[in-house]
Short mmCIF file of C-alpha atoms and ligand atoms in Angstrom, two decimals:
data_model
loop_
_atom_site.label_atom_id
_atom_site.label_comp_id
_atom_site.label_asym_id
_atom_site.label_seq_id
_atom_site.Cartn_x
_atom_site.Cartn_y
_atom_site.Cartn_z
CA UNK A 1 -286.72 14.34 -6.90
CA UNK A 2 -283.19 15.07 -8.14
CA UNK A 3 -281.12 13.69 -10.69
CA UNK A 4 -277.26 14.20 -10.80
CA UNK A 5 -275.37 12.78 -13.86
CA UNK A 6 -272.28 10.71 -12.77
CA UNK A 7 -269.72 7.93 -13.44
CA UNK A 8 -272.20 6.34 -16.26
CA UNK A 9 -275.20 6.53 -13.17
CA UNK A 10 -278.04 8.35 -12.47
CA UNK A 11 -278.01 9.19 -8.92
CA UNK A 12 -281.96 9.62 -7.84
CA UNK A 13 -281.86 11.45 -5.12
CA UNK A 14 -285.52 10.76 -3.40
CA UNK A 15 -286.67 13.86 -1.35
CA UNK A 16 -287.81 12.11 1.84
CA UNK A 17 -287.03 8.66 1.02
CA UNK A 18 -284.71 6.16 -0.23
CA UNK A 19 -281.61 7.30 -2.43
CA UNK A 20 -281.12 5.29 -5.64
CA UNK A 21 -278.32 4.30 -8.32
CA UNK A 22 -279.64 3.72 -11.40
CA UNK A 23 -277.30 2.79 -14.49
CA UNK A 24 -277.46 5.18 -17.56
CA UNK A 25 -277.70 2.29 -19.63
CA UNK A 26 -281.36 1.47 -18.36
CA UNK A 27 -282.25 4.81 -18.95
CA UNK A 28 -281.73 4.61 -22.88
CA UNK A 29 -283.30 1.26 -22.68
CA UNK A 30 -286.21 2.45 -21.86
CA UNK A 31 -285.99 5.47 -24.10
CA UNK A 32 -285.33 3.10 -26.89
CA UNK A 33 -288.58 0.77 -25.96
CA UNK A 34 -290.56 3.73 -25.52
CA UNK A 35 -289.07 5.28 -29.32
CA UNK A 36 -289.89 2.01 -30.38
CA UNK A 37 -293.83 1.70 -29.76
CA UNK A 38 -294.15 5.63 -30.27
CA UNK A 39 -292.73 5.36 -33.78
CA UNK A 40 -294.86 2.40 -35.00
CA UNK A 41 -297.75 4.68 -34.66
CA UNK A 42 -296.82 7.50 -36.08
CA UNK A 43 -299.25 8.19 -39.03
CA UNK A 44 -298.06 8.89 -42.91
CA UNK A 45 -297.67 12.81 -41.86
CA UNK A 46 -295.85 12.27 -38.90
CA UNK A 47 -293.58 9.78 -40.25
CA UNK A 48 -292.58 11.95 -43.46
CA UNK A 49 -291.76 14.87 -40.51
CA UNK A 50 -289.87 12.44 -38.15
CA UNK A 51 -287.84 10.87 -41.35
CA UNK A 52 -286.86 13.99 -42.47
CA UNK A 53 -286.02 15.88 -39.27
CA UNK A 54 -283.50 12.58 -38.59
CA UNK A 55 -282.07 12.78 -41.99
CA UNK A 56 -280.98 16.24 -41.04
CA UNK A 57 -279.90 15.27 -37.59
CA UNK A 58 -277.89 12.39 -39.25
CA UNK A 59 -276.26 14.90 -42.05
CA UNK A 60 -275.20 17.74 -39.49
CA UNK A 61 -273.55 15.18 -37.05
CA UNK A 62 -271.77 13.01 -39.75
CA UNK A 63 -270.40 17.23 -40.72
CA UNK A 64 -269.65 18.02 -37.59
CA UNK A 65 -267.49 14.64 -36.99
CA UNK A 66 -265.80 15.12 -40.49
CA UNK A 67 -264.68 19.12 -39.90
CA UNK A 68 -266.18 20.36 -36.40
CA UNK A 69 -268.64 22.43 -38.23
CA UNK A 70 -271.42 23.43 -35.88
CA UNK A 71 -274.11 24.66 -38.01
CA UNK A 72 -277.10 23.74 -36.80
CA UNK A 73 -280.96 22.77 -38.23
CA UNK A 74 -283.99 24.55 -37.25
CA UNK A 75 -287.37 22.87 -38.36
CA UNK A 76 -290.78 24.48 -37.74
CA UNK A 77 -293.66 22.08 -36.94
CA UNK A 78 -297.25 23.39 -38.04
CA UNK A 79 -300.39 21.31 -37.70
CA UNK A 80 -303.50 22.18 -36.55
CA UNK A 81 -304.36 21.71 -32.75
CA UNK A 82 -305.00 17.94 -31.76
CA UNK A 83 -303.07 16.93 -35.04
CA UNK A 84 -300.34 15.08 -32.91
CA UNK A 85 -297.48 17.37 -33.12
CA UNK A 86 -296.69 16.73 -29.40
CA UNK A 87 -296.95 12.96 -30.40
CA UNK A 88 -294.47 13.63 -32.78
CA UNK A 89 -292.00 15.53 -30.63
CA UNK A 90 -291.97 12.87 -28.18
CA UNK A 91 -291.03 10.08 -30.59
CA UNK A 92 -288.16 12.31 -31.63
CA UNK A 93 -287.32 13.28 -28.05
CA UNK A 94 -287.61 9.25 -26.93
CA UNK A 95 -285.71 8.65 -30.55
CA UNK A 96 -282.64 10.96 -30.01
CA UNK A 97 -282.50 10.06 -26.07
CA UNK A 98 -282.30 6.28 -26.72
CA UNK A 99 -278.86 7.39 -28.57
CA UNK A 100 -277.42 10.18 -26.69
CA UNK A 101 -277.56 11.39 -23.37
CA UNK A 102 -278.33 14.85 -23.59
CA UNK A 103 -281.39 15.90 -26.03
CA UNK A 104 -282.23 19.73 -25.38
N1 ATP B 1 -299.94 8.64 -34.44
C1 ATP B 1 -300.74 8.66 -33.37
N2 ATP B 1 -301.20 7.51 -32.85
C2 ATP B 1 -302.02 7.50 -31.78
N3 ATP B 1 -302.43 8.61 -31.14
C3 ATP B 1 -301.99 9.79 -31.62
C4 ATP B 1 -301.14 9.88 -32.75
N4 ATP B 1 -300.88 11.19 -32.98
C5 ATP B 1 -301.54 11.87 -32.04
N5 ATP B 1 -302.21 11.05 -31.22
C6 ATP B 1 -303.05 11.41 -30.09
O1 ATP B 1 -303.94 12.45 -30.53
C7 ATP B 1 -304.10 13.41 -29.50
C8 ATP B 1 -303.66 14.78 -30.02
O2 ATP B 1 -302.27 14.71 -30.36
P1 ATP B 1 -301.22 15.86 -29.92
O3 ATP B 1 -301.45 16.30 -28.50
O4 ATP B 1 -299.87 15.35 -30.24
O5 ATP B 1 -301.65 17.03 -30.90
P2 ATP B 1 -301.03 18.50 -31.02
O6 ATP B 1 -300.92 18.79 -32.47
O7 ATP B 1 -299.78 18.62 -30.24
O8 ATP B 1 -302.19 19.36 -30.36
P3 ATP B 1 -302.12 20.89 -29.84
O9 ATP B 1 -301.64 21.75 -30.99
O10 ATP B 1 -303.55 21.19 -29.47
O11 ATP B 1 -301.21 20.91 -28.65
C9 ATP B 1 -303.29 12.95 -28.32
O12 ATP B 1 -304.16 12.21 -27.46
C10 ATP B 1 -302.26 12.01 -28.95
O13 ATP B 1 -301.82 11.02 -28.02
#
């Protein structure tokens, strides 16, 4: 399956099958439902990691509006294995993708 940005649609290109226009808009619906139920889990660690990384986000965009500067934030995410840093990444990722189109 493909998917080709266009004209505020997804086109879904089905290999095989039926070709499909879905509206952008449903996409960050769904991001934003999914942000939603991820984030009310998130436990007192993850939370404290997901606040702060969006405070930064927040702080480099409102300086990048205000003068173009393009600095950017790195964060490094340690926890040991099974101590839901993926979890946490994926509230982020659902987070930023229910606002913007392109997260990277
Ligand atoms: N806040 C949470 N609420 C419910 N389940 C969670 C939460 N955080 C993590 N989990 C679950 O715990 C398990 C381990 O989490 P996760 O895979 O995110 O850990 P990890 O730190 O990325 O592990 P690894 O370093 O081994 O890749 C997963 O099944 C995940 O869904």
């Amino acid at each position: 399956m493909r998917r080709i940005a266009g004209m505020g649609h997804w086109f879904t290109e089905a290999v095989g099958g039926a070709n499909i226009w879905e509206r952008r808009e449903d996409k960050h619906v769904a991001q934003q439902h999914l942000a939603s139920s991820l984030q009310s889990h998130l436990n007192a660690d993850q939370r404290v990691a997901f606040d702060t990384m969006m405070e930064c986000v927040a702080f480099t965009t409102m300086l990048a509006a205000m003068d173009g500067n393009s600095d950017k934030a790195s964060f490094y995410l340690h926890g040991a294995g099974g101590t839901g840093k993926t979890f946490l990444y994926r509230a982020l990722s659902a987070h930023l993708q229910g606002k913007v189109s392109r997260v990277s």
